[in-house]
Amino acid sequence: MKRLINLKRAEARRVYGTYALVTLAYAVLQVMISTRTLSSSMKGMLVPICAYMVMAVALNLVVGVLGELSLGHAGFMSVGAFSGVACAILLQDLVPFVPLRLSVSMAAGAAFAALAGFLIGIPVLRLKGDYLAIVTLAFGEIIKSVLNNFYMGVDRAGLHFSMLADTTGLLPGGRLIVGGPMGIGGIRKIATFGAGFALVMIALVVVYNLINSRLGRAFQAVRDDRIAAESVGIDVARYKMTAFVVSAALAGAAGCLFAMNYSTIVANKFDFNTSILILVFVVLGGQGNMLGSIAAAAALTILPEKLREFRDYRMLIYAVLLIAIMLGSNSASVRNFFARLKRFGRKAKEEMPHGH
């Protein structure tokens, strides 16, 4: 019983420690922005970094907590981006208050992405292992292809849709919102760093509360031993669907935030490479470690920009550093070194006189 209480206390410290560190980082960056000590290039990266953080936390729920490999999360990000931006454009005159319009748009992006996750999850989540990874990858590419051939416009008669060509039949004065391979142009950039921070905190609260609930324990049981979980009455398909839909919803909200930071967005931005990049955040940060995923998303987004001065060798250096970090983080000797360092620090603290 005492061991269980200690474990719960350690988990609570970890959760609240993550909230505190993220809040502290936001406060420090806000001070740097107000004092103009943060470069303009770094300032422009803050919203995409927040979006990638949310994507990393969302994917970690599926990969790290549930134990299933998904390679199609960029597809859910694109669904959220396109539906959220389209919603923001339609609400431009109806909701002049920008924060409310952004919030409604992100909620719409999350809802459409969750719906896509549910529909895809029906056939996909009966698979496992490599088969699940391959099929989610295929669905991610299908979503990209559909968006590349999707046209949507609005006029005084309402909304018009087409999947064949730009044949939406808009009346004079109408506007083409989604233009197939041209994506959506003329977007009013209303995404802010404050909104990004709020979305990161919402994602953390949702995922941590899910992990530390009955659902979270079921997820971990499915991850550890699927057959044993089924034998004690856990509906594996239902719990996998729940994790998949929640993860897709967070990815959709992140996609909307990401898209509202640019004047133009196209479906090809959310390709296989984006899915792999998000998976790298999860693996590098540690499966099941939300704070690690957030740190990895920030570091690996900033690193390529900081290496621009090396020009032709930039991506080579980035790849070498990434491999070195991966090897170091998965090395037993490196982990033992940090564990010894932690024990040494704890021992020194205990031996310190109480008056100091």
Tab-separated table of C-alpha atoms in Angstrom:
chain	number	residue	atom	x	y	z
A	1	MET	CA	0.000	0.000	0.000
A	2	LYS	CA	2.817	2.371	0.936
A	3	ARG	CA	4.586	1.553	-2.336
A	4	LEU	CA	1.414	2.374	-4.284
A	5	ILE	CA	1.072	5.718	-2.485
A	6	ASN	CA	4.716	6.543	-3.265
A	7	LEU	CA	4.182	5.673	-6.928
A	8	LYS	CA	1.119	7.942	-7.092
A	9	ARG	CA	3.048	10.766	-5.457
A	10	ALA	CA	5.936	10.329	-7.909
A	11	GLU	CA	3.498	10.381	-10.837
A	12	ALA	CA	1.815	13.527	-9.480
A	13	ARG	CA	5.210	15.238	-9.117
A	14	ARG	CA	6.073	14.280	-12.681
A	15	VAL	CA	2.787	15.611	-14.062
A	16	TYR	CA	2.840	18.908	-12.150
A	17	GLY	CA	6.553	19.254	-12.870
A	18	THR	CA	5.779	19.060	-16.600
A	19	TYR	CA	3.079	21.721	-16.281
A	20	ALA	CA	5.480	23.949	-14.328
A	21	LEU	CA	8.352	23.577	-16.810
A	22	VAL	CA	6.147	24.306	-19.829
A	23	THR	CA	4.667	27.356	-18.076
A	24	LEU	CA	8.137	28.567	-17.077
A	25	ALA	CA	9.402	28.211	-20.659
A	26	TYR	CA	6.404	30.215	-21.912
A	27	ALA	CA	7.022	32.964	-19.324
A	28	VAL	CA	10.736	33.192	-20.192
A	29	LEU	CA	9.979	33.427	-23.922
A	30	GLN	CA	7.345	36.101	-23.317
A	31	VAL	CA	9.909	38.138	-21.373
A	32	MET	CA	12.406	37.695	-24.220
A	33	ILE	CA	9.779	38.841	-26.744
A	34	SER	CA	8.849	41.910	-24.685
A	35	THR	CA	12.515	42.868	-24.196
A	36	ARG	CA	13.252	42.149	-27.906
A	37	THR	CA	16.060	39.729	-27.104
A	38	LEU	CA	14.468	36.964	-29.191
A	39	SER	CA	15.373	37.028	-32.892
A	40	SER	CA	12.613	37.490	-35.468
A	41	SER	CA	13.338	34.074	-37.012
A	42	MET	CA	12.937	32.363	-33.643
A	43	LYS	CA	9.793	34.377	-32.937
A	44	GLY	CA	8.312	33.115	-36.205
A	45	MET	CA	9.008	29.511	-35.190
A	46	LEU	CA	7.156	29.618	-31.862
A	47	VAL	CA	3.710	28.699	-33.237
A	48	PRO	CA	4.981	25.779	-35.401
A	49	ILE	CA	6.971	24.503	-32.410
A	50	CYS	CA	3.814	24.528	-30.274
A	51	ALA	CA	1.929	22.667	-33.027
A	52	TYR	CA	4.677	20.038	-33.246
A	53	MET	CA	4.668	19.684	-29.443
A	54	VAL	CA	0.949	18.891	-29.503
A	55	MET	CA	1.500	16.439	-32.375
A	56	ALA	CA	4.259	14.697	-30.400
A	57	VAL	CA	2.062	14.397	-27.295
A	58	ALA	CA	-0.848	13.112	-29.424
A	59	LEU	CA	1.246	10.471	-31.181
A	60	ASN	CA	2.894	9.457	-27.900
A	61	LEU	CA	-0.560	8.494	-26.608
A	62	VAL	CA	-0.841	5.910	-29.403
A	63	VAL	CA	2.798	4.825	-29.692
A	64	GLY	CA	4.062	5.177	-26.123
A	65	VAL	CA	0.973	4.498	-23.988
A	66	LEU	CA	-1.106	2.202	-26.226
A	67	GLY	CA	1.921	0.554	-27.844
A	68	GLU	CA	0.719	0.766	-31.465
A	69	LEU	CA	2.806	2.198	-34.311
A	70	SER	CA	0.952	4.802	-36.401
A	71	LEU	CA	2.577	6.415	-39.440
A	72	GLY	CA	-0.375	8.476	-40.652
A	73	HIS	CA	-0.756	11.244	-38.086
A	74	ALA	CA	0.228	13.915	-40.604
A	75	GLY	CA	-3.025	13.001	-42.370
A	76	PHE	CA	-5.069	13.947	-39.293
A	77	MET	CA	-3.011	17.108	-39.008
A	78	SER	CA	-3.935	18.011	-42.605
A	79	VAL	CA	-7.644	17.324	-41.989
A	80	GLY	CA	-7.559	19.664	-39.012
A	81	ALA	CA	-5.599	22.272	-40.949
A	82	PHE	CA	-7.946	22.408	-43.942
A	83	SER	CA	-11.218	22.143	-42.011
A	84	GLY	CA	-10.059	24.631	-39.362
A	85	VAL	CA	-8.861	27.219	-41.880
A	86	ALA	CA	-12.037	26.830	-43.955
A	87	CYS	CA	-14.072	27.383	-40.773
A	88	ALA	CA	-12.024	30.501	-39.919
A	89	ILE	CA	-12.607	31.939	-43.409
A	90	LEU	CA	-16.362	31.287	-43.215
A	91	LEU	CA	-16.526	32.912	-39.759
A	92	GLN	CA	-14.398	35.915	-40.738
A	93	ASP	CA	-17.326	38.335	-40.827
A	94	LEU	CA	-19.603	36.552	-38.350
A	95	VAL	CA	-17.015	36.362	-35.527
A	96	PRO	CA	-14.803	39.473	-35.590
A	97	PHE	CA	-13.214	38.620	-32.201
A	98	VAL	CA	-10.014	36.872	-33.309
A	99	PRO	CA	-9.295	34.660	-30.225
A	100	LEU	CA	-12.863	33.281	-30.331
A	101	ARG	CA	-12.632	32.651	-34.091
A	102	LEU	CA	-9.318	30.839	-33.639
A	103	SER	CA	-10.738	28.740	-30.782
A	104	VAL	CA	-13.819	27.749	-32.786
A	105	SER	CA	-11.643	26.925	-35.803
A	106	MET	CA	-9.330	24.694	-33.745
A	107	ALA	CA	-12.366	22.974	-32.220
A	108	ALA	CA	-13.732	22.369	-35.742
A	109	GLY	CA	-10.355	21.029	-36.880
A	110	ALA	CA	-10.251	18.691	-33.870
A	111	ALA	CA	-13.815	17.475	-34.542
A	112	PHE	CA	-13.207	16.704	-38.226
A	113	ALA	CA	-9.880	15.003	-37.464
A	114	ALA	CA	-11.550	12.916	-34.720
A	115	LEU	CA	-14.228	11.872	-37.232
A	116	ALA	CA	-11.515	10.904	-39.730
A	117	GLY	CA	-9.707	8.977	-36.982
A	118	PHE	CA	-12.910	7.120	-36.096
A	119	LEU	CA	-13.699	6.189	-39.712
A	120	ILE	CA	-10.127	5.067	-40.388
A	121	GLY	CA	-9.945	3.262	-37.057
A	122	ILE	CA	-12.896	0.968	-37.828
A	123	PRO	CA	-10.939	-1.214	-40.322
A	124	VAL	CA	-7.396	-0.343	-39.188
A	125	LEU	CA	-7.431	-1.012	-35.455
A	126	ARG	CA	-8.225	-4.690	-35.915
A	127	LEU	CA	-4.653	-4.984	-37.160
A	128	LYS	CA	-1.494	-4.812	-35.072
A	129	GLY	CA	2.248	-4.397	-35.369
A	130	ASP	CA	3.768	-3.798	-38.808
A	131	TYR	CA	0.416	-4.247	-40.554
A	132	LEU	CA	-1.109	-1.382	-38.573
A	133	ALA	CA	1.876	0.858	-39.360
A	134	ILE	CA	1.656	0.164	-43.111
A	135	VAL	CA	-2.118	0.697	-43.302
A	136	THR	CA	-2.004	3.958	-41.305
A	137	LEU	CA	0.760	5.136	-43.642
A	138	ALA	CA	-1.478	4.312	-46.617
A	139	PHE	CA	-4.441	6.168	-45.121
A	140	GLY	CA	-2.241	9.204	-44.478
A	141	GLU	CA	-1.309	9.265	-48.166
A	142	ILE	CA	-4.961	8.749	-49.186
A	143	ILE	CA	-6.000	11.781	-47.106
A	144	LYS	CA	-3.298	13.872	-48.797
A	145	SER	CA	-4.455	12.720	-52.234
A	146	VAL	CA	-8.113	13.488	-51.442
A	147	LEU	CA	-7.241	17.014	-50.274
A	148	ASN	CA	-5.171	17.559	-53.421
A	149	ASN	CA	-8.318	16.885	-55.476
A	150	PHE	CA	-10.839	18.641	-53.253
A	151	TYR	CA	-12.428	21.970	-54.191
A	152	MET	CA	-14.738	24.023	-52.009
A	153	GLY	CA	-16.250	27.448	-52.575
A	154	VAL	CA	-18.864	29.693	-51.040
A	155	ASP	CA	-21.281	32.199	-52.524
A	156	ARG	CA	-24.682	33.656	-51.645
A	157	ALA	CA	-26.303	30.266	-52.414
A	158	GLY	CA	-24.150	28.453	-49.829
A	159	LEU	CA	-21.234	26.022	-49.956
A	160	HIS	CA	-20.201	24.174	-53.123
A	161	PHE	CA	-18.002	21.060	-53.292
A	162	SER	CA	-16.276	19.173	-56.092
A	163	MET	CA	-13.813	16.257	-56.296
A	164	LEU	CA	-13.243	16.217	-60.045
A	165	ALA	CA	-11.940	19.650	-60.969
A	166	ASP	CA	-12.585	23.295	-60.230
A	167	THR	CA	-16.268	22.859	-61.116
A	168	THR	CA	-17.830	24.226	-57.937
A	169	GLY	CA	-20.227	26.395	-60.010
A	170	LEU	CA	-19.724	29.533	-57.947
A	171	LEU	CA	-22.019	32.454	-58.606
A	172	PRO	CA	-20.514	35.896	-59.347
A	173	GLY	CA	-19.019	37.325	-56.173
A	174	GLY	CA	-18.349	33.882	-54.697
A	175	ARG	CA	-15.009	32.745	-53.293
A	176	LEU	CA	-13.054	29.563	-53.878
A	177	ILE	CA	-11.765	28.500	-50.443
A	178	VAL	CA	-10.035	25.168	-51.122
A	179	GLY	CA	-8.386	24.986	-54.523
A	180	GLY	CA	-7.244	21.374	-54.879
A	181	PRO	CA	-3.451	21.136	-55.272
A	182	MET	CA	-3.215	24.911	-54.746
A	183	GLY	CA	-4.581	24.426	-51.229
A	184	ILE	CA	-5.941	27.448	-49.382
A	185	GLY	CA	-4.500	30.896	-50.044
A	186	GLY	CA	-5.063	34.324	-48.599
A	187	ILE	CA	-5.236	33.049	-45.011
A	188	ARG	CA	-5.338	35.697	-42.300
A	189	LYS	CA	-2.592	34.707	-39.865
A	190	ILE	CA	-4.356	34.724	-36.505
A	191	ALA	CA	-2.381	31.990	-34.710
A	192	THR	CA	-0.455	33.318	-31.706
A	193	PHE	CA	2.154	31.978	-29.314
A	194	GLY	CA	-0.349	32.369	-26.461
A	195	ALA	CA	-2.857	30.167	-28.295
A	196	GLY	CA	-0.074	27.653	-28.953
A	197	PHE	CA	0.848	27.529	-25.266
A	198	ALA	CA	-2.826	27.075	-24.315
A	199	LEU	CA	-3.180	24.195	-26.788
A	200	VAL	CA	-0.026	22.490	-25.447
A	201	MET	CA	-1.388	22.731	-21.899
A	202	ILE	CA	-4.800	21.395	-22.991
A	203	ALA	CA	-3.108	18.462	-24.747
A	204	LEU	CA	-1.048	17.682	-21.632
A	205	VAL	CA	-4.075	17.888	-19.326
A	206	VAL	CA	-6.145	15.627	-21.606
A	207	VAL	CA	-3.405	13.026	-22.069
A	208	TYR	CA	-2.246	12.951	-18.450
A	209	ASN	CA	-5.807	12.655	-17.129
A	210	LEU	CA	-6.431	9.885	-19.644
A	211	ILE	CA	-3.257	8.016	-18.678
A	212	ASN	CA	-4.009	8.216	-14.937
A	213	SER	CA	-7.599	7.052	-15.323
A	214	ARG	CA	-9.208	3.644	-15.776
A	215	LEU	CA	-8.857	4.119	-19.536
A	216	GLY	CA	-5.119	4.711	-19.190
A	217	ARG	CA	-4.646	1.542	-17.163
A	218	ALA	CA	-6.547	-0.364	-19.861
A	219	PHE	CA	-4.290	1.170	-22.553
A	220	GLN	CA	-1.194	0.009	-20.678
A	221	ALA	CA	-2.656	-3.464	-20.161
A	222	VAL	CA	-3.277	-3.760	-23.924
A	223	ARG	CA	0.278	-2.542	-24.598
A	224	ASP	CA	1.893	-4.977	-22.150
A	225	ASP	CA	-0.088	-8.103	-23.065
A	226	ARG	CA	-3.023	-7.995	-25.454
A	227	ILE	CA	-4.076	-11.613	-24.845
A	228	ALA	CA	-4.007	-11.237	-21.061
A	229	ALA	CA	-6.014	-7.998	-21.342
A	230	GLU	CA	-8.687	-9.729	-23.443
A	231	SER	CA	-8.809	-12.634	-20.978
A	232	VAL	CA	-9.847	-10.311	-18.109
A	233	GLY	CA	-12.627	-8.707	-20.149
A	234	ILE	CA	-10.931	-5.627	-21.627
A	235	ASP	CA	-12.486	-4.695	-24.981
A	236	VAL	CA	-9.221	-4.139	-26.850
A	237	ALA	CA	-10.816	-2.723	-30.022
A	238	ARG	CA	-12.851	-0.146	-28.077
A	239	TYR	CA	-9.913	1.094	-26.019
A	240	LYS	CA	-7.666	1.275	-29.071
A	241	MET	CA	-10.354	3.280	-30.873
A	242	THR	CA	-10.644	5.694	-27.916
A	243	ALA	CA	-6.896	6.386	-27.871
A	244	PHE	CA	-6.798	6.719	-31.663
A	245	VAL	CA	-9.705	9.205	-31.809
A	246	VAL	CA	-8.368	11.366	-28.945
A	247	SER	CA	-4.941	11.407	-30.580
A	248	ALA	CA	-6.464	12.338	-33.961
A	249	ALA	CA	-8.497	15.167	-32.372
A	250	LEU	CA	-5.377	16.691	-30.787
A	251	ALA	CA	-3.548	16.349	-34.106
A	252	GLY	CA	-6.414	18.152	-35.866
A	253	ALA	CA	-6.301	21.070	-33.426
A	254	ALA	CA	-2.515	21.262	-33.876
A	255	GLY	CA	-2.939	21.231	-37.655
A	256	CYS	CA	-5.352	24.177	-37.509
A	257	LEU	CA	-2.980	26.162	-35.269
A	258	PHE	CA	-0.085	25.366	-37.621
A	259	ALA	CA	-2.010	26.377	-40.759
A	260	MET	CA	-3.275	29.659	-39.277
A	261	ASN	CA	0.350	30.764	-38.926
A	262	TYR	CA	0.855	30.864	-42.716
A	263	SER	CA	-0.801	32.760	-45.552
A	264	THR	CA	-1.003	29.630	-47.758
A	265	ILE	CA	-1.343	25.965	-46.888
A	266	VAL	CA	-1.150	22.937	-49.226
A	267	ALA	CA	-1.788	19.241	-48.624
A	268	ASN	CA	1.747	18.240	-49.681
A	269	LYS	CA	3.057	19.919	-46.529
A	270	PHE	CA	1.544	17.038	-44.516
A	271	ASP	CA	3.253	14.129	-46.232
A	272	PHE	CA	5.000	10.946	-45.075
A	273	ASN	CA	8.083	12.918	-44.034
A	274	THR	CA	6.003	14.922	-41.547
A	275	SER	CA	4.637	11.714	-40.003
A	276	ILE	CA	8.169	10.339	-39.644
A	277	LEU	CA	9.396	13.616	-38.127
A	278	ILE	CA	6.670	13.457	-35.459
A	279	LEU	CA	7.553	9.811	-34.773
A	280	VAL	CA	11.198	10.864	-34.295
A	281	PHE	CA	10.043	13.379	-31.648
A	282	VAL	CA	8.300	10.555	-29.777
A	283	VAL	CA	11.176	8.071	-30.025
A	284	LEU	CA	13.832	10.616	-29.118
A	285	GLY	CA	11.846	12.032	-26.191
A	286	GLY	CA	10.987	8.570	-24.882
A	287	GLN	CA	7.863	6.508	-25.447
A	288	GLY	CA	5.318	7.424	-22.795
A	289	ASN	CA	7.379	10.458	-21.723
A	290	MET	CA	5.323	13.550	-22.604
A	291	LEU	CA	7.887	16.066	-21.349
A	292	GLY	CA	10.587	14.324	-23.363
A	293	SER	CA	8.445	14.502	-26.512
A	294	ILE	CA	7.872	18.236	-25.964
A	295	ALA	CA	11.604	18.865	-25.480
A	296	ALA	CA	12.485	16.773	-28.550
A	297	ALA	CA	9.902	18.612	-30.700
A	298	ALA	CA	11.342	21.986	-29.684
A	299	ALA	CA	14.988	20.937	-30.100
A	300	LEU	CA	14.599	19.200	-33.475
A	301	THR	CA	12.548	22.083	-34.903
A	302	ILE	CA	15.083	24.702	-33.833
A	303	LEU	CA	18.226	22.710	-34.724
A	304	PRO	CA	17.905	22.837	-38.565
A	305	GLU	CA	17.415	26.616	-38.409
A	306	LYS	CA	20.475	27.064	-36.219
A	307	LEU	CA	22.523	25.013	-38.703
A	308	ARG	CA	21.614	27.200	-41.710
A	309	GLU	CA	25.021	28.912	-41.596
A	310	PHE	CA	26.598	25.608	-42.671
A	311	ARG	CA	24.552	25.719	-45.914
A	312	ASP	CA	25.195	22.550	-47.966
A	313	TYR	CA	26.272	20.540	-44.927
A	314	ARG	CA	23.313	21.601	-42.786
A	315	MET	CA	21.178	18.464	-43.154
A	316	LEU	CA	24.223	16.197	-42.978
A	317	ILE	CA	25.232	17.699	-39.622
A	318	TYR	CA	21.595	17.504	-38.485
A	319	ALA	CA	21.441	13.796	-39.379
A	320	VAL	CA	24.752	13.016	-37.637
A	321	LEU	CA	23.645	14.876	-34.484
A	322	LEU	CA	20.301	13.075	-34.530
A	323	ILE	CA	21.987	9.663	-34.800
A	324	ALA	CA	24.404	10.570	-31.991
A	325	ILE	CA	21.524	11.697	-29.735
A	326	MET	CA	19.553	8.522	-30.497
A	327	LEU	CA	22.548	6.290	-29.722
A	328	GLY	CA	23.319	8.221	-26.552
A	329	SER	CA	19.756	8.189	-25.247
A	330	ASN	CA	19.484	4.427	-25.822
A	331	SER	CA	22.898	3.568	-24.405
A	332	ALA	CA	22.903	1.717	-21.065
A	333	SER	CA	26.217	3.312	-20.057
A	334	VAL	CA	24.843	6.829	-20.645
A	335	ARG	CA	21.701	6.051	-18.633
A	336	ASN	CA	23.802	4.567	-15.826
A	337	PHE	CA	26.010	7.675	-15.789
A	338	PHE	CA	23.022	9.987	-15.326
A	339	ALA	CA	21.530	7.634	-12.717
A	340	ARG	CA	24.799	7.730	-10.739
A	341	LEU	CA	24.892	11.516	-11.094
A	342	LYS	CA	21.335	11.745	-9.760
A	343	ARG	CA	22.139	9.460	-6.790
A	344	PHE	CA	25.261	11.500	-6.038
A	345	GLY	CA	23.239	14.734	-6.015
A	346	ARG	CA	20.581	13.196	-3.746
A	347	LYS	CA	23.252	11.888	-1.352
A	348	ALA	CA	25.014	15.269	-1.223
A	349	LYS	CA	21.696	16.959	-0.457
A	350	GLU	CA	20.971	14.520	2.385
A	351	GLU	CA	24.441	15.027	3.905
A	352	MET	CA	24.171	18.816	3.756
A	353	PRO	CA	23.771	20.461	7.212
A	354	HIS	CA	20.186	21.553	7.928
A	355	GLY	CA	21.217	25.116	8.582
A	356	HIS	CA	22.390	25.576	4.965
